[in-house]
mmCIF file of C-alpha atoms in Angstrom:
data_model
loop_
_atom_site.group_PDB
_atom_site.id
_atom_site.type_symbol
_atom_site.label_atom_id
_atom_site.label_comp_id
_atom_site.label_asym_id
_atom_site.label_seq_id
_atom_site.Cartn_x
_atom_site.Cartn_y
_atom_site.Cartn_z
ATOM 1 C CA MET A 254 -0.151 0.235 0.128
ATOM 2 C CA ARG A 255 3.086 2.338 0.841
ATOM 3 C CA LYS A 256 4.492 1.782 -2.711
ATOM 4 C CA ILE A 257 1.071 2.492 -4.490
ATOM 5 C CA THR A 258 0.706 6.022 -2.524
ATOM 6 C CA LEU A 259 4.466 6.904 -2.938
ATOM 7 C CA SER A 260 4.087 5.862 -6.190
ATOM 8 C CA LEU A 261 0.524 8.319 -7.106
ATOM 9 C CA THR A 262 1.949 11.121 -5.142
ATOM 10 C CA LEU A 263 5.193 10.613 -7.566
ATOM 11 C CA LEU A 264 2.889 10.949 -10.549
ATOM 12 C CA LEU A 265 0.947 13.625 -9.674
ATOM 13 C CA SER A 266 3.843 15.736 -8.465
ATOM 14 C CA PHE A 267 5.335 14.927 -11.906
ATOM 15 C CA LEU A 268 2.131 15.921 -13.764
ATOM 16 C CA PHE A 269 1.234 19.099 -11.559
ATOM 17 C CA THR A 270 5.538 19.675 -12.374
ATOM 18 C CA SER A 271 4.874 19.397 -15.851
ATOM 19 C CA ALA A 272 1.385 21.563 -16.374
ATOM 20 C CA VAL A 273 3.170 24.323 -14.571
ATOM 21 C CA MET A 274 6.245 24.216 -16.397
ATOM 22 C CA ALA A 275 4.940 24.148 -19.789
ATOM 23 C CA LYS A 276 6.621 26.140 -21.652
ATOM 24 C CA VAL A 277 5.573 29.471 -22.916
ATOM 25 C CA VAL A 278 5.094 30.457 -26.501
ATOM 26 C CA ARG A 279 3.610 33.837 -26.321
ATOM 27 C CA VAL A 280 4.205 36.697 -23.838
ATOM 28 C CA GLU A 281 1.668 39.484 -23.684
ATOM 29 C CA VAL A 282 2.220 43.068 -22.055
ATOM 30 C CA ARG A 283 -0.407 45.428 -21.415
ATOM 31 C CA LYS A 284 1.418 48.759 -20.729
ATOM 32 C CA SER A 285 -2.344 50.776 -19.634
ATOM 33 C CA ASN A 286 -2.936 47.787 -16.936
ATOM 34 C CA ARG A 287 0.904 47.466 -15.887
ATOM 35 C CA VAL A 288 0.110 43.242 -16.772
ATOM 36 C CA MET A 289 2.514 40.773 -18.069
ATOM 37 C CA GLU A 290 0.810 37.587 -19.172
ATOM 38 C CA LEU A 291 2.523 33.772 -20.317
ATOM 39 C CA ILE A 292 0.537 32.161 -22.808
ATOM 40 C CA ASP A 293 1.147 28.366 -23.560
ATOM 41 C CA HIS A 294 0.780 26.789 -26.903
ATOM 42 C CA LYS A 295 -3.026 26.303 -26.441
ATOM 43 C CA GLY A 296 -3.438 30.014 -25.713
ATOM 44 C CA GLU A 297 -4.039 29.617 -22.003
ATOM 45 C CA VAL A 298 -2.753 32.065 -19.641
ATOM 46 C CA ILE A 299 -0.375 30.123 -17.439
ATOM 47 C CA ARG A 300 0.854 33.199 -15.343
ATOM 48 C CA THR A 301 0.388 36.865 -14.869
ATOM 49 C CA TYR A 302 2.509 39.086 -13.470
ATOM 50 C CA ASP A 303 2.543 42.752 -12.445
ATOM 51 C CA VAL A 304 5.012 45.195 -14.407
ATOM 52 C CA MET A 305 6.600 48.468 -14.275
ATOM 53 C CA LEU A 306 7.712 50.217 -17.479
ATOM 54 C CA GLY A 307 9.758 53.258 -18.568
ATOM 55 C CA GLN A 308 9.352 56.737 -16.957
ATOM 56 C CA SER A 309 7.106 57.815 -19.706
ATOM 57 C CA PRO A 310 4.512 54.870 -20.453
ATOM 58 C CA ILE A 311 2.338 56.572 -22.739
ATOM 59 C CA GLY A 312 2.859 56.033 -26.265
ATOM 60 C CA PRO A 313 5.079 53.625 -28.195
ATOM 61 C CA LYS A 314 8.767 54.018 -28.133
ATOM 62 C CA VAL A 315 10.150 56.219 -30.996
ATOM 63 C CA GLN A 316 13.863 57.291 -30.071
ATOM 64 C CA ARG A 317 16.622 56.502 -27.827
ATOM 65 C CA GLY A 318 16.325 58.226 -24.513
ATOM 66 C CA ASP A 319 12.618 58.860 -24.825
ATOM 67 C CA ASN A 320 12.069 56.577 -21.582
ATOM 68 C CA LYS A 321 9.310 55.147 -23.348
ATOM 69 C CA THR A 322 8.513 50.980 -23.322
ATOM 70 C CA PRO A 323 8.084 50.249 -27.018
ATOM 71 C CA GLU A 324 4.759 48.796 -28.331
ATOM 72 C CA GLY A 325 4.819 45.990 -30.851
ATOM 73 C CA LYS A 326 5.213 42.559 -31.678
ATOM 74 C CA TYR A 327 8.852 41.557 -31.005
ATOM 75 C CA LYS A 328 10.407 38.010 -30.345
ATOM 76 C CA ILE A 329 12.393 37.026 -26.987
ATOM 77 C CA ASN A 330 16.128 36.752 -28.664
ATOM 78 C CA TRP A 331 18.639 36.360 -25.714
ATOM 79 C CA ARG A 332 18.716 36.267 -22.146
ATOM 80 C CA ASN A 333 21.640 37.706 -19.970
ATOM 81 C CA PRO A 334 21.893 35.958 -16.498
ATOM 82 C CA LYS A 335 24.700 38.667 -15.375
ATOM 83 C CA SER A 336 22.798 41.847 -16.143
ATOM 84 C CA SER A 337 22.830 44.793 -14.111
ATOM 85 C CA TYR A 338 19.463 43.527 -12.913
ATOM 86 C CA PHE A 339 17.932 40.364 -11.516
ATOM 87 C CA LEU A 340 18.069 38.389 -14.537
ATOM 88 C CA SER A 341 17.166 39.627 -18.005
ATOM 89 C CA LEU A 342 15.305 38.616 -21.337
ATOM 90 C CA HIS A 343 15.910 40.994 -24.202
ATOM 91 C CA ILE A 344 13.392 41.891 -26.589
ATOM 92 C CA SER A 345 13.915 42.414 -30.291
ATOM 93 C CA TYR A 346 13.439 45.912 -30.381
ATOM 94 C CA PRO A 347 13.440 47.874 -32.802
ATOM 95 C CA ASN A 348 11.185 45.623 -35.672
ATOM 96 C CA LYS A 349 11.557 47.103 -39.207
ATOM 97 C CA GLU A 350 8.378 49.066 -38.626
ATOM 98 C CA ASP A 351 10.112 51.013 -35.467
ATOM 99 C CA ARG A 352 13.306 51.191 -37.600
ATOM 100 C CA GLN A 353 11.425 52.934 -40.581
ATOM 101 C CA ASN A 354 9.291 55.140 -37.952
ATOM 102 C CA SER A 355 12.592 56.297 -36.513
ATOM 103 C CA ARG A 356 13.979 56.765 -39.996
ATOM 104 C CA ASP A 357 11.435 58.631 -41.013
ATOM 105 C CA LEU A 358 11.384 61.041 -38.125
ATOM 106 C CA GLY A 359 15.430 61.421 -38.378
ATOM 107 C CA VAL A 360 16.074 59.860 -35.113
ATOM 108 C CA ASP A 361 17.661 56.822 -33.727
ATOM 109 C CA PRO A 362 14.836 54.275 -32.563
ATOM 110 C CA GLY A 363 17.232 53.163 -29.442
ATOM 111 C CA ASP A 364 17.548 49.290 -28.518
ATOM 112 C CA ASN A 365 18.454 47.105 -25.581
ATOM 113 C CA ILE A 366 14.986 46.592 -24.536
ATOM 114 C CA PHE A 367 14.570 43.880 -21.567
ATOM 115 C CA ILE A 368 12.188 41.930 -19.318
ATOM 116 C CA HIS A 369 14.183 42.181 -16.146
ATOM 117 C CA GLY A 370 14.378 42.236 -12.515
ATOM 118 C CA LEU A 371 15.383 44.932 -9.958
ATOM 119 C CA PRO A 372 18.557 46.523 -10.143
ATOM 120 C CA ASN A 373 21.419 44.436 -8.522
ATOM 121 C CA LYS A 374 22.853 47.102 -6.746
ATOM 122 C CA ILE A 375 19.689 47.418 -4.111
ATOM 123 C CA GLN A 376 21.357 43.874 -2.857
ATOM 124 C CA ARG A 377 24.190 45.847 -1.238
ATOM 125 C CA LEU A 378 21.894 48.025 0.984
ATOM 126 C CA SER A 379 20.897 47.265 4.297
ATOM 127 C CA SER A 380 17.904 45.093 4.924
ATOM 128 C CA PHE A 381 15.661 48.085 6.236
ATOM 129 C CA ASP A 382 17.112 50.184 3.217
ATOM 130 C CA ARG A 383 16.936 47.164 0.562
ATOM 131 C CA ARG A 384 13.100 46.567 1.743
ATOM 132 C CA ILE A 385 12.189 50.287 1.506
ATOM 133 C CA ALA A 386 13.950 50.354 -2.581
ATOM 134 C CA GLU A 387 12.005 47.423 -3.555
ATOM 135 C CA SER A 388 8.946 48.626 -2.402
ATOM 136 C CA ILE A 389 9.306 52.080 -4.603
ATOM 137 C CA LEU A 390 10.721 50.395 -7.319
ATOM 138 C CA LEU A 391 7.854 47.950 -7.389
ATOM 139 C CA SER A 392 5.326 50.574 -7.072
ATOM 140 C CA THR A 393 6.468 52.954 -10.197
ATOM 141 C CA ASP A 394 7.310 53.258 -13.464
ATOM 142 C CA TRP A 395 11.192 53.708 -13.409
ATOM 143 C CA THR A 396 13.011 52.086 -16.324
ATOM 144 C CA ASN A 397 14.283 53.456 -19.136
ATOM 145 C CA GLY A 398 12.031 51.698 -21.603
ATOM 146 C CA CYS A 399 12.377 47.986 -20.299
ATOM 147 C CA ILE A 400 9.541 46.191 -18.795
ATOM 148 C CA ALA A 401 10.573 45.293 -14.682
ATOM 149 C CA VAL A 402 9.252 42.817 -12.449
ATOM 150 C CA SER A 403 9.943 41.549 -9.068
ATOM 151 C CA ASN A 404 13.011 39.652 -8.694
ATOM 152 C CA LYS A 405 10.948 36.331 -7.716
ATOM 153 C CA ASP A 406 8.578 36.478 -10.854
ATOM 154 C CA MET A 407 11.824 37.303 -12.840
ATOM 155 C CA GLN A 408 13.136 34.151 -11.905
ATOM 156 C CA GLU A 409 9.894 32.287 -12.852
ATOM 157 C CA ILE A 410 9.568 34.205 -16.122
ATOM 158 C CA TRP A 411 13.493 33.374 -16.774
ATOM 159 C CA ASP A 412 12.181 29.749 -16.660
ATOM 160 C CA LEU A 413 9.074 29.346 -18.063
ATOM 161 C CA VAL A 414 9.976 31.786 -21.379
ATOM 162 C CA PRO A 415 11.994 30.399 -24.100
ATOM 163 C CA ASN A 416 14.487 32.260 -26.565
ATOM 164 C CA GLY A 417 12.243 32.617 -29.714
ATOM 165 C CA ALA A 418 8.838 33.487 -27.571
ATOM 166 C CA ASP A 419 6.836 35.992 -29.284
ATOM 167 C CA ILE A 420 6.208 38.949 -27.452
ATOM 168 C CA GLU A 421 3.482 41.601 -28.162
ATOM 169 C CA ILE A 422 3.566 44.774 -26.358
ATOM 170 C CA LEU A 423 0.061 46.658 -26.314
ATOM 171 C CA PRO A 424 -0.621 49.672 -25.518
#
């Protein structure tokens, strides 16, 4: 009886872990709601996260230094485990349309847009100061155009989102 119970427990644990660890094929960010959803191959939302955006979040990114988070369809095309932030997934901004739009305006579209966690440097703060910094950063738009999440959420996103996943950033 004990072997059957152990076998069932292991089987259920495996099935649950497999369902939870389903690979994401699409990421959808709704800037107006400050929400990111991870979507599996069935089109089902498997995770939802609160996000922080660029310091000037309304409207699409047009040029380097405008502190806006881009809007459009992109790919997660590489990852950086040694980022200045807690992990980071690179977004393939600018796409063809972004480059053309910026070219038409005579400006540099910028680059280096990521999904990332909090700045690593806050880990050097005292426990009290770190909690204050985390509280502030998790409640305001503070990036230069990236999409930021808590470190706990970033670890989960890192584990679930493969390179090549589609990402759509909506207004």
